[in-house]
mmCIF file of C-alpha atoms in Angstrom:
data_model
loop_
_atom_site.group_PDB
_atom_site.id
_atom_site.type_symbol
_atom_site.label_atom_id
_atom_site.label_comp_id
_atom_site.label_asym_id
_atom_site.label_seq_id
_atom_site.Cartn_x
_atom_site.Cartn_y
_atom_site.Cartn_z
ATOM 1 C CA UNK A 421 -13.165 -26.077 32.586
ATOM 2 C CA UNK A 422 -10.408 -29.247 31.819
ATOM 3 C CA UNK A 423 -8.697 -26.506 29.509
ATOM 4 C CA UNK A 424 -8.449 -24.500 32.599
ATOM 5 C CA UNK A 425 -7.342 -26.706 35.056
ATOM 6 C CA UNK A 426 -4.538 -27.829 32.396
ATOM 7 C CA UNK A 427 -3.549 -24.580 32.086
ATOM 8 C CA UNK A 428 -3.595 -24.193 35.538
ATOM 9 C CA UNK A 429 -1.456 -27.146 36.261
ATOM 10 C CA UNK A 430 1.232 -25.614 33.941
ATOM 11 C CA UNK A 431 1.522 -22.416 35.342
ATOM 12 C CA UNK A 432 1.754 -24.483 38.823
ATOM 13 C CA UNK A 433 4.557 -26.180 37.846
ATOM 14 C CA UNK A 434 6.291 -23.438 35.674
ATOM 15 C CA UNK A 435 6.247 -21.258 39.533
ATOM 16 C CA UNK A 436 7.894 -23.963 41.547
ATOM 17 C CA UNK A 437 10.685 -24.127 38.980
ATOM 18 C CA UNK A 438 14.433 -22.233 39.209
ATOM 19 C CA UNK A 439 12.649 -18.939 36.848
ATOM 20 C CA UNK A 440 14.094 -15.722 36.542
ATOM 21 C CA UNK A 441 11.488 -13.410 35.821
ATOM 22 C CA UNK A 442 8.013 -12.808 35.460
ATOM 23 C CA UNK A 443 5.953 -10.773 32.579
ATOM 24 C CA UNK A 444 2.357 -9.266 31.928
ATOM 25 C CA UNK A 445 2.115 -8.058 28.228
ATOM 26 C CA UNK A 446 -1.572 -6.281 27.259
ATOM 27 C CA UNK A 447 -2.256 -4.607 23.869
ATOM 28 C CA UNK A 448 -3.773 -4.319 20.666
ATOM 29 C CA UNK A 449 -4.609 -7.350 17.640
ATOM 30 C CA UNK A 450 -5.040 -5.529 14.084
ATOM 31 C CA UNK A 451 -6.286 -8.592 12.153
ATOM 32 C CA UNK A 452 -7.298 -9.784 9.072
ATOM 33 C CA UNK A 453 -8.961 -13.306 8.029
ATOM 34 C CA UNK A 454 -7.960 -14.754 4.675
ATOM 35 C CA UNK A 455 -10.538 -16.859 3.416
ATOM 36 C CA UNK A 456 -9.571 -19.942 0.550
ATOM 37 C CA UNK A 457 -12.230 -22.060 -0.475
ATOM 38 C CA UNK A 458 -12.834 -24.552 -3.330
ATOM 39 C CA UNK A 459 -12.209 -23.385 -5.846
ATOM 40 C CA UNK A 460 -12.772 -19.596 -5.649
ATOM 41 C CA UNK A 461 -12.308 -17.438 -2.088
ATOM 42 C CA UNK A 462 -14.781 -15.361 -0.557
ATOM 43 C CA UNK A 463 -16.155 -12.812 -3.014
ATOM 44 C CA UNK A 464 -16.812 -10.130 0.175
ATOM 45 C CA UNK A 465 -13.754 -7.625 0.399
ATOM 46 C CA UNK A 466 -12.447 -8.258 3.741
ATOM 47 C CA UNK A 467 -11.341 -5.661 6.589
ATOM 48 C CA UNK A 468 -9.000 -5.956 9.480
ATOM 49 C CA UNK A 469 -10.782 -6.204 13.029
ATOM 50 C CA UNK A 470 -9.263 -4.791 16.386
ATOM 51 C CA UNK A 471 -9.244 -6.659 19.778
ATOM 52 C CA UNK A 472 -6.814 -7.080 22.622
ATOM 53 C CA UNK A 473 -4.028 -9.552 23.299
ATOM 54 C CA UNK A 474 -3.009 -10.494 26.909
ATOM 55 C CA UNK A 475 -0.002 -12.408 28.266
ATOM 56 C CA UNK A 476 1.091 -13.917 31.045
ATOM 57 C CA UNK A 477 4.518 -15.420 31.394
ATOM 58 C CA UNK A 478 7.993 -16.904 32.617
ATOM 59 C CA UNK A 479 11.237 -16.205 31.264
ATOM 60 C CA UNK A 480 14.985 -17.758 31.991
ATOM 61 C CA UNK A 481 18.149 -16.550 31.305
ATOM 62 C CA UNK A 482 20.115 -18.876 28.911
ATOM 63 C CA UNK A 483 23.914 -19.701 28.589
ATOM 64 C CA UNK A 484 24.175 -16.223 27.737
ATOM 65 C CA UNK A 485 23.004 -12.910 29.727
ATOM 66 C CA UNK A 486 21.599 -11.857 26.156
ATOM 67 C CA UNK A 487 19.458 -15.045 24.859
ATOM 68 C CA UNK A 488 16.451 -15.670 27.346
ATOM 69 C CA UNK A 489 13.486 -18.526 27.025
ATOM 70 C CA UNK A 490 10.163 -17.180 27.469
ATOM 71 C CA UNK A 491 6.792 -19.708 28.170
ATOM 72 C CA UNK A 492 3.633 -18.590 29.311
ATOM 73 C CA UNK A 493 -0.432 -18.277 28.683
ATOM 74 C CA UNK A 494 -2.161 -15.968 26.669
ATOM 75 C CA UNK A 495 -5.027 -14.385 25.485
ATOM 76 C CA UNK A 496 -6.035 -13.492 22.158
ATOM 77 C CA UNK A 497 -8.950 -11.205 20.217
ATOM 78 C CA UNK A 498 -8.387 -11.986 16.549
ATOM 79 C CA UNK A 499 -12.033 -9.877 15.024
ATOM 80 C CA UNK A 500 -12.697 -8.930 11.549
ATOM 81 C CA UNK A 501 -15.413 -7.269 9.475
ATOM 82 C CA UNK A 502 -17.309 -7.773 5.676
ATOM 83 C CA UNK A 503 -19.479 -6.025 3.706
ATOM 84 C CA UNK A 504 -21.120 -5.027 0.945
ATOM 85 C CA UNK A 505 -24.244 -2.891 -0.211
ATOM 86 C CA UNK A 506 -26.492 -6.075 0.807
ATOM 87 C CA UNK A 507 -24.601 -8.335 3.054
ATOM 88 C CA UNK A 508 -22.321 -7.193 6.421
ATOM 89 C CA UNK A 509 -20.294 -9.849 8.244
ATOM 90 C CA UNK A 510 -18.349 -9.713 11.574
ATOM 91 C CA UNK A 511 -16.217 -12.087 13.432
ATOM 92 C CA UNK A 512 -15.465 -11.884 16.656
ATOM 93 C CA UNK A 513 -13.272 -14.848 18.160
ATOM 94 C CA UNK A 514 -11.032 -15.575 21.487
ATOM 95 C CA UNK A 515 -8.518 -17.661 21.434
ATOM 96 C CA UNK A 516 -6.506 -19.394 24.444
ATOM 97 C CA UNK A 517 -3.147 -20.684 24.157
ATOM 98 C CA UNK A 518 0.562 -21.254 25.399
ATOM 99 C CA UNK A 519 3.172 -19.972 23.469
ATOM 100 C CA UNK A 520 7.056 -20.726 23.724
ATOM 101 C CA UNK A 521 9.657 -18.275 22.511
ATOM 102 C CA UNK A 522 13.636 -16.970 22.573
ATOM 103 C CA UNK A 523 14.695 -13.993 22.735
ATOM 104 C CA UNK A 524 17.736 -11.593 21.757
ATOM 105 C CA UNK A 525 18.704 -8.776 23.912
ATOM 106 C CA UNK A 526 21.444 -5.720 22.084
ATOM 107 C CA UNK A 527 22.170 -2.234 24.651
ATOM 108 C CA UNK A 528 21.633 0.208 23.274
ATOM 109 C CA UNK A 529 22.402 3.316 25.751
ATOM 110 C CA UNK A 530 21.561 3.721 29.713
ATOM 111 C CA UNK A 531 18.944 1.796 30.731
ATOM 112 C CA UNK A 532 17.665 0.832 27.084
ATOM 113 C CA UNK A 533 17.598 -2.103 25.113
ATOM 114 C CA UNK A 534 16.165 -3.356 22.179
ATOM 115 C CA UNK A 535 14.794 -7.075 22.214
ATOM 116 C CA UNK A 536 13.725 -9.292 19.280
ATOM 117 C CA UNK A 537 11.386 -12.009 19.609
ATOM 118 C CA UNK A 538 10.951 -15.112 18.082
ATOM 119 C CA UNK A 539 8.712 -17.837 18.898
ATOM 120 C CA UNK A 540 5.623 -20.401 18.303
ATOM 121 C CA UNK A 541 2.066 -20.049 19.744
ATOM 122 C CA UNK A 542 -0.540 -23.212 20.072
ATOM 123 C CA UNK A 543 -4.171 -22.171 21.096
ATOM 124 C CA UNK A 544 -8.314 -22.836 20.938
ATOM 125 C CA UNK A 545 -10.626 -20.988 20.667
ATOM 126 C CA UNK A 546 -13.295 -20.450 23.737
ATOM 127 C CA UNK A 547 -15.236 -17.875 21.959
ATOM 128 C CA UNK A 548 -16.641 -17.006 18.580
ATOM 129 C CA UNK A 549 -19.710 -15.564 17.461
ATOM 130 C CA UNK A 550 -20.568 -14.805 13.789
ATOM 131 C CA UNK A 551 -23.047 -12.118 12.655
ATOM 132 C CA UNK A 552 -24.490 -12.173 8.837
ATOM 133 C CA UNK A 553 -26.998 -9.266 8.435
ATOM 134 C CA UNK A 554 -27.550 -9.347 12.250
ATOM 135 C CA UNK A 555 -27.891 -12.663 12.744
ATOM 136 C CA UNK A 556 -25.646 -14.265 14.985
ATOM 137 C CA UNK A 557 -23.908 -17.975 15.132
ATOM 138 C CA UNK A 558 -21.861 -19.987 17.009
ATOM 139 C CA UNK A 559 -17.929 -20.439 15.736
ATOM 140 C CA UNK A 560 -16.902 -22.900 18.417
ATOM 141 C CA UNK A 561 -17.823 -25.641 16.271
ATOM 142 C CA UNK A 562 -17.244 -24.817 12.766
ATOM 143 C CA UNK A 563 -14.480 -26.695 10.906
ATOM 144 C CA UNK A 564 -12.476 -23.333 9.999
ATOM 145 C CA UNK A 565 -11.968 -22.460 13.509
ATOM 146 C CA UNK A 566 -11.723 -26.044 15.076
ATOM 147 C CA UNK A 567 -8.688 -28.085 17.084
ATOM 148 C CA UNK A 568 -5.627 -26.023 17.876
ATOM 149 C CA UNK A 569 -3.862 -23.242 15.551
ATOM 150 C CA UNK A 570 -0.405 -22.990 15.208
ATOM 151 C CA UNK A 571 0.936 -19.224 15.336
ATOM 152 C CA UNK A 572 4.338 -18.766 14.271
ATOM 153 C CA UNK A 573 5.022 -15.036 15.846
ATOM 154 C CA UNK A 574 8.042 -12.656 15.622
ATOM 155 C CA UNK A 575 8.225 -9.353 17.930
ATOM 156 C CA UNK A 576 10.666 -6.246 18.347
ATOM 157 C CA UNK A 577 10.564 -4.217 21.345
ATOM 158 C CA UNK A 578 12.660 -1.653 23.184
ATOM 159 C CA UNK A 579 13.192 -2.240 27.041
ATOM 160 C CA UNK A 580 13.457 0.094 29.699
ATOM 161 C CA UNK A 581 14.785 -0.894 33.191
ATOM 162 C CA UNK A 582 13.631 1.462 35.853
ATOM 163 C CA UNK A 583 15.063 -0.339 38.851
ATOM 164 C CA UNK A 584 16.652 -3.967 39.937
ATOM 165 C CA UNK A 585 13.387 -5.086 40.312
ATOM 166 C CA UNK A 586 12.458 -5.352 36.616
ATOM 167 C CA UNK A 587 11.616 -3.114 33.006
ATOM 168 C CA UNK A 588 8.862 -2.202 30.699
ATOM 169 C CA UNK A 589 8.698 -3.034 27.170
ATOM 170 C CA UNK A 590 6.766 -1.513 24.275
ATOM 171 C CA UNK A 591 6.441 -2.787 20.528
ATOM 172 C CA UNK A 592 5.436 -4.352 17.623
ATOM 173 C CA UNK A 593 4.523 -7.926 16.961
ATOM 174 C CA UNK A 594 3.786 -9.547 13.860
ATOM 175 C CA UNK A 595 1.779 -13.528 13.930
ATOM 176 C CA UNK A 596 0.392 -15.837 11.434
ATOM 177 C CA UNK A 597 -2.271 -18.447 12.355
ATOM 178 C CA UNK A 598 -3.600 -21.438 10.958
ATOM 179 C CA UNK A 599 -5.591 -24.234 11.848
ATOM 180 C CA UNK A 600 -4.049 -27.132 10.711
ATOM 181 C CA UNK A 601 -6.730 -29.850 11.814
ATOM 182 C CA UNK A 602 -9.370 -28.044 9.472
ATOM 183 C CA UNK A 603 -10.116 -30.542 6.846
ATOM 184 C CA UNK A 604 -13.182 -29.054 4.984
ATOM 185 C CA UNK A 605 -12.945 -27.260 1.816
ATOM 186 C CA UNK A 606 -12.736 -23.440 3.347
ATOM 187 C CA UNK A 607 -9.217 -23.037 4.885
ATOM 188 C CA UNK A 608 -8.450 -19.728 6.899
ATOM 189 C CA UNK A 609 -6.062 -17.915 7.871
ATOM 190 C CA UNK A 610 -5.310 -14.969 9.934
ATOM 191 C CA UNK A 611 -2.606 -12.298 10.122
ATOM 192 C CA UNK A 612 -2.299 -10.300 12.803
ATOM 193 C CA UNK A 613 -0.544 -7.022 13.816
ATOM 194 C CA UNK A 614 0.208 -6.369 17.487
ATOM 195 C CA UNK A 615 1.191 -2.997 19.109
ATOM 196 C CA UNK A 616 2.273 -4.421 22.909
ATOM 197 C CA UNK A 617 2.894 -2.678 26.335
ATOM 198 C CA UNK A 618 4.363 -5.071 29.136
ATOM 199 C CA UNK A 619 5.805 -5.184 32.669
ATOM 200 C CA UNK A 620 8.437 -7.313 33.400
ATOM 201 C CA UNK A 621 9.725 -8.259 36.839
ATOM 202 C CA UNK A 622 12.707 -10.036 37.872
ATOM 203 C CA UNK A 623 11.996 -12.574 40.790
ATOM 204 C CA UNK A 624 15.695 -14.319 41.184
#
């Protein structure tokens, strides 16, 4: 609930200042949990999971009509699967977070652009649950998962405006997260392929 109202607070004062648009992004995480532990990693092959991503944000037009700031909340799924003939594994995780990003607009024809994305994400997760042979545990409080993670995230997408009162946007996104307060022996990792739909809506 404090994380909440925090967030909450943010977004509060992120309204009431001079922003020039508005943005919901929703799609798909492809992910896939590296494991490093002392002094050997996991033996189990791993496989990429599938969950959502969703996004919430405000972005400001910078000196330039092309270069925009983008801050905002979002929401992420970052799921993965193990097994072997005796043991199966499964993650499942949700992570909440703010990210901060610029972006670089090029025309390309008409009404379309395409826009690449560059930017920094800082989250915590609020969910995790770990199965091992069907039993499940909690992840909220193991070391691997614990504090914030940092996700340095870059994203290409091609714009379509459909009137003066905004666009949609569709593309790829590629992030890499770590969890830097971690200090046990197992570090991990997790990469993370996006494929992203969003609506964007000018409000100045």
């Amino acid at each position: 609930m404090r994380r909440l109202i925090q967030f909450l607070f943010i977004f509060n004062v992120l309204w009431n200042t001079n922003a020039q648009g508005v943005y919901f992004l929703m799609g798909s995480n492809f992910s896939s949990y590296q494991f490093k532990s002392a002094p050997n990693s996991m033996s189990t092959e791993l496989k990429s999971g599938t969950g959502t991503t969703h996004e919430m944000g405000f972005s400001k037009q910078l000196k330039s009509e092309h270069i925009h700031y983008n801050v905002g909340v979002n929401l992420n799924e970052y799921n993965a699967v193990a097994g072997s003939m005796n043991n199966s594994y499964r993650w499942n995780t949700k992570h909440l977070g703010i990210h901060n990003s610029v972006d670089y607009s090029i025309s390309l024809f008409g009404n379309v652009q395409v826009r690449l994305t560059g930017g920094l994400n800082i989250a915590t997760i609020i969910y995790g649950r770990q199965e091992i042979n069907g039993n499940y545990f909690d992840l909220i409080k193991q070391k691997e998962f614990s504090g914030i993670s940092l996700s340095p995230y870059t994203r290409l997408q091609m714009t379509y405006s459909i009137t003066d009162l905004g666009f949609l946007s569709f593309g790829y996104g590629l992030n890499k997260t770590f969890f830097p307060m971690n200090d046990s022996a197992e570090k991990l990792s997790i990469t993370t392929n996006q494929l992203i739909f969003g609506i964007h809506f000018n409000i100045q």
